[in-house]
Amino acid sequence: MIHQNLTRQHKELYKLLSDMKSLGYNIEPNADKIALNINLLAGKINIHLQSEDKYLYSLLLNSTNPEVKKISKNFITEMGHISKTFNDFKLKFNTKNKILSNINEFKLEYSKIIDAIFNRLNKEDKNLYILLK
């Protein structure tokens, strides 16, 4: 059940990230949609992280297998860095005006943050969620 819920959340996040990536090819006319999606992504990530913390990590950190504990701790540490980077990005660019007033910096950071989150989800799918099976 835990695995299914987290996998469903990942599918939703992948879809949103894909939509955001396509909007990023033409930022100026899509700035309002991009800002909305940044805020939507923040909400979905927040819910997902709460689910992982409450169900996934509590389970894995209590494993009797030391390797499972080690992998879990590494994922927690890595996510802290990604989460902070995304939160900083969100605060800088969560409105149309913020995006358009600093569009060059936005362009540099936008694809990097989307790729970082996408790569993290993919890494969880391949290396973390298999520990639940």
PDB file of C-alpha atoms in Angstrom:
ATOM      1  CA  MET A   1       0.000   0.000   0.000  1.00  0.00           C
ATOM      2  CA  ILE A   2       2.798   2.436   0.915  1.00  0.00           C
ATOM      3  CA  HIS A   3       4.641   1.574  -2.281  1.00  0.00           C
ATOM      4  CA  GLN A   4       1.530   2.083  -4.431  1.00  0.00           C
ATOM      5  CA  ASN A   5       0.779   5.498  -2.926  1.00  0.00           C
ATOM      6  CA  LEU A   6       4.342   6.735  -3.338  1.00  0.00           C
ATOM      7  CA  THR A   7       4.497   5.380  -6.895  1.00  0.00           C
ATOM      8  CA  ARG A   8       1.236   7.167  -7.739  1.00  0.00           C
ATOM      9  CA  GLN A   9       2.654  10.407  -6.338  1.00  0.00           C
ATOM     10  CA  HIS A  10       5.771   9.941  -8.463  1.00  0.00           C
ATOM     11  CA  LYS A  11       3.653   9.530 -11.602  1.00  0.00           C
ATOM     12  CA  GLU A  12       1.862  12.799 -10.811  1.00  0.00           C
ATOM     13  CA  LEU A  13       5.167  14.558 -10.213  1.00  0.00           C
ATOM     14  CA  TYR A  14       6.693  13.190 -13.441  1.00  0.00           C
ATOM     15  CA  LYS A  15       3.670  14.469 -15.389  1.00  0.00           C
ATOM     16  CA  LEU A  16       3.844  17.918 -13.814  1.00  0.00           C
ATOM     17  CA  LEU A  17       7.611  18.140 -14.395  1.00  0.00           C
ATOM     18  CA  SER A  18       7.119  17.152 -18.027  1.00  0.00           C
ATOM     19  CA  ASP A  19       4.446  19.828 -18.465  1.00  0.00           C
ATOM     20  CA  MET A  20       6.719  22.385 -16.827  1.00  0.00           C
ATOM     21  CA  LYS A  21       9.648  21.446 -19.042  1.00  0.00           C
ATOM     22  CA  SER A  22       7.579  22.014 -22.185  1.00  0.00           C
ATOM     23  CA  LEU A  23       6.375  25.417 -20.928  1.00  0.00           C
ATOM     24  CA  GLY A  24       9.985  26.418 -20.325  1.00  0.00           C
ATOM     25  CA  TYR A  25      10.727  26.545 -24.031  1.00  0.00           C
ATOM     26  CA  ASN A  26       8.657  29.718 -24.299  1.00  0.00           C
ATOM     27  CA  ILE A  27       8.820  31.448 -20.938  1.00  0.00           C
ATOM     28  CA  GLU A  28       7.456  34.952 -21.516  1.00  0.00           C
ATOM     29  CA  PRO A  29       3.938  34.019 -22.691  1.00  0.00           C
ATOM     30  CA  ASN A  30       3.784  31.110 -20.241  1.00  0.00           C
ATOM     31  CA  ALA A  31       5.115  32.870 -17.132  1.00  0.00           C
ATOM     32  CA  ASP A  32       1.731  32.804 -15.382  1.00  0.00           C
ATOM     33  CA  LYS A  33       1.309  29.053 -16.029  1.00  0.00           C
ATOM     34  CA  ILE A  34       4.902  28.398 -15.012  1.00  0.00           C
ATOM     35  CA  ALA A  35       4.439  30.272 -11.734  1.00  0.00           C
ATOM     36  CA  LEU A  36       1.237  28.333 -11.053  1.00  0.00           C
ATOM     37  CA  ASN A  37       3.036  25.056 -11.753  1.00  0.00           C
ATOM     38  CA  ILE A  38       5.951  26.006  -9.486  1.00  0.00           C
ATOM     39  CA  ASN A  39       3.484  26.491  -6.657  1.00  0.00           C
ATOM     40  CA  LEU A  40       1.600  23.313  -7.554  1.00  0.00           C
ATOM     41  CA  LEU A  41       4.868  21.382  -7.654  1.00  0.00           C
ATOM     42  CA  ALA A  42       5.815  22.767  -4.235  1.00  0.00           C
ATOM     43  CA  GLY A  43       2.532  21.512  -2.781  1.00  0.00           C
ATOM     44  CA  LYS A  44       2.844  18.070  -4.362  1.00  0.00           C
ATOM     45  CA  ILE A  45       6.461  17.734  -3.242  1.00  0.00           C
ATOM     46  CA  ASN A  46       5.511  18.755   0.287  1.00  0.00           C
ATOM     47  CA  ILE A  47       2.798  16.093   0.475  1.00  0.00           C
ATOM     48  CA  HIS A  48       5.125  13.514  -1.050  1.00  0.00           C
ATOM     49  CA  LEU A  49       7.943  14.280   1.398  1.00  0.00           C
ATOM     50  CA  GLN A  50       5.537  14.024   4.314  1.00  0.00           C
ATOM     51  CA  SER A  51       4.396  10.624   3.038  1.00  0.00           C
ATOM     52  CA  GLU A  52       7.964   9.439   2.639  1.00  0.00           C
ATOM     53  CA  ASP A  53       8.986  10.677   6.076  1.00  0.00           C
ATOM     54  CA  LYS A  54       5.973   9.199   7.830  1.00  0.00           C
ATOM     55  CA  TYR A  55       5.755   5.844   6.079  1.00  0.00           C
ATOM     56  CA  LEU A  56       8.801   5.029   3.974  1.00  0.00           C
ATOM     57  CA  TYR A  57      11.736   6.277   6.009  1.00  0.00           C
ATOM     58  CA  SER A  58      10.324   5.269   9.367  1.00  0.00           C
ATOM     59  CA  LEU A  59       9.964   1.741   8.006  1.00  0.00           C
ATOM     60  CA  LEU A  60      13.376   1.579   6.315  1.00  0.00           C
ATOM     61  CA  LEU A  61      15.292   3.194   9.181  1.00  0.00           C
ATOM     62  CA  ASN A  62      13.905   0.538  11.524  1.00  0.00           C
ATOM     63  CA  SER A  63      15.125  -2.271   9.284  1.00  0.00           C
ATOM     64  CA  THR A  64      17.394  -4.884  10.778  1.00  0.00           C
ATOM     65  CA  ASN A  65      19.488  -4.737   7.605  1.00  0.00           C
ATOM     66  CA  PRO A  66      22.323  -2.199   8.096  1.00  0.00           C
ATOM     67  CA  GLU A  67      22.634  -1.624   4.333  1.00  0.00           C
ATOM     68  CA  VAL A  68      18.947  -0.629   4.104  1.00  0.00           C
ATOM     69  CA  LYS A  69      19.472   1.838   6.966  1.00  0.00           C
ATOM     70  CA  LYS A  70      22.567   3.279   5.282  1.00  0.00           C
ATOM     71  CA  ILE A  71      20.825   3.720   1.921  1.00  0.00           C
ATOM     72  CA  SER A  72      17.844   5.364   3.634  1.00  0.00           C
ATOM     73  CA  LYS A  73      20.042   7.815   5.549  1.00  0.00           C
ATOM     74  CA  ASN A  74      21.882   8.752   2.344  1.00  0.00           C
ATOM     75  CA  PHE A  75      18.587   9.428   0.563  1.00  0.00           C
ATOM     76  CA  ILE A  76      17.369  11.579   3.459  1.00  0.00           C
ATOM     77  CA  THR A  77      20.548  13.682   3.423  1.00  0.00           C
ATOM     78  CA  GLU A  78      20.497  14.095  -0.355  1.00  0.00           C
ATOM     79  CA  MET A  79      16.827  15.096  -0.336  1.00  0.00           C
ATOM     80  CA  GLY A  80      17.530  17.799   2.216  1.00  0.00           C
ATOM     81  CA  HIS A  81      19.853  19.493  -0.265  1.00  0.00           C
ATOM     82  CA  ILE A  82      17.433  19.178  -3.179  1.00  0.00           C
ATOM     83  CA  SER A  83      14.537  20.362  -1.032  1.00  0.00           C
ATOM     84  CA  LYS A  84      16.429  23.482   0.076  1.00  0.00           C
ATOM     85  CA  THR A  85      17.498  24.274  -3.489  1.00  0.00           C
ATOM     86  CA  PHE A  86      13.918  23.915  -4.723  1.00  0.00           C
ATOM     87  CA  ASN A  87      12.520  25.993  -1.863  1.00  0.00           C
ATOM     88  CA  ASP A  88      14.996  28.803  -2.638  1.00  0.00           C
ATOM     89  CA  PHE A  89      14.019  28.592  -6.313  1.00  0.00           C
ATOM     90  CA  LYS A  90      10.321  28.661  -5.461  1.00  0.00           C
ATOM     91  CA  LEU A  91      10.687  31.751  -3.272  1.00  0.00           C
ATOM     92  CA  LYS A  92      12.557  33.559  -6.061  1.00  0.00           C
ATOM     93  CA  PHE A  93      10.211  32.600  -8.899  1.00  0.00           C
ATOM     94  CA  ASN A  94       6.736  31.739  -7.594  1.00  0.00           C
ATOM     95  CA  THR A  95       4.964  34.588  -9.404  1.00  0.00           C
ATOM     96  CA  LYS A  96       4.804  35.782 -12.992  1.00  0.00           C
ATOM     97  CA  ASN A  97       6.379  39.124 -12.062  1.00  0.00           C
ATOM     98  CA  LYS A  98       9.299  37.481 -10.266  1.00  0.00           C
ATOM     99  CA  ILE A  99       9.950  35.283 -13.307  1.00  0.00           C
ATOM    100  CA  LEU A 100       9.769  38.108 -15.839  1.00  0.00           C
ATOM    101  CA  SER A 101      11.793  40.567 -13.744  1.00  0.00           C
ATOM    102  CA  ASN A 102      14.753  38.182 -13.608  1.00  0.00           C
ATOM    103  CA  ILE A 103      14.244  36.042 -16.671  1.00  0.00           C
ATOM    104  CA  ASN A 104      17.922  35.280 -17.365  1.00  0.00           C
ATOM    105  CA  GLU A 105      18.508  33.813 -13.912  1.00  0.00           C
ATOM    106  CA  PHE A 106      15.180  32.020 -14.140  1.00  0.00           C
ATOM    107  CA  LYS A 107      16.193  30.386 -17.425  1.00  0.00           C
ATOM    108  CA  LEU A 108      19.446  29.175 -15.873  1.00  0.00           C
ATOM    109  CA  GLU A 109      17.804  27.699 -12.783  1.00  0.00           C
ATOM    110  CA  TYR A 110      14.514  26.414 -14.200  1.00  0.00           C
ATOM    111  CA  SER A 111      15.758  23.447 -16.193  1.00  0.00           C
ATOM    112  CA  LYS A 112      18.350  22.573 -13.527  1.00  0.00           C
ATOM    113  CA  ILE A 113      15.747  22.318 -10.776  1.00  0.00           C
ATOM    114  CA  ILE A 114      13.332  20.338 -12.942  1.00  0.00           C
ATOM    115  CA  ASP A 115      16.119  17.928 -13.907  1.00  0.00           C
ATOM    116  CA  ALA A 116      17.281  17.592 -10.281  1.00  0.00           C
ATOM    117  CA  ILE A 117      13.783  16.658  -9.100  1.00  0.00           C
ATOM    118  CA  PHE A 118      13.208  14.330 -12.047  1.00  0.00           C
ATOM    119  CA  ASN A 119      16.540  12.601 -11.402  1.00  0.00           C
ATOM    120  CA  ARG A 120      15.753  12.260  -7.712  1.00  0.00           C
ATOM    121  CA  LEU A 121      12.391  10.631  -8.438  1.00  0.00           C
ATOM    122  CA  ASN A 122      14.051   8.270 -10.888  1.00  0.00           C
ATOM    123  CA  LYS A 123      16.743   7.377  -8.356  1.00  0.00           C
ATOM    124  CA  GLU A 124      14.088   6.650  -5.716  1.00  0.00           C
ATOM    125  CA  ASP A 125      12.186   4.438  -8.159  1.00  0.00           C
ATOM    126  CA  LYS A 126      15.297   2.438  -9.038  1.00  0.00           C
ATOM    127  CA  ASN A 127      17.218   2.326  -5.754  1.00  0.00           C
ATOM    128  CA  LEU A 128      14.933   3.061  -2.826  1.00  0.00           C
ATOM    129  CA  TYR A 129      11.444   1.786  -3.517  1.00  0.00           C
ATOM    130  CA  ILE A 130      12.778  -1.667  -4.376  1.00  0.00           C
ATOM    131  CA  LEU A 131      13.720  -1.970  -0.691  1.00  0.00           C
ATOM    132  CA  LEU A 132       9.995  -2.142   0.082  1.00  0.00           C
ATOM    133  CA  LYS A 133       9.451  -5.296  -1.934  1.00  0.00           C
TER     134      LYS A 133
END
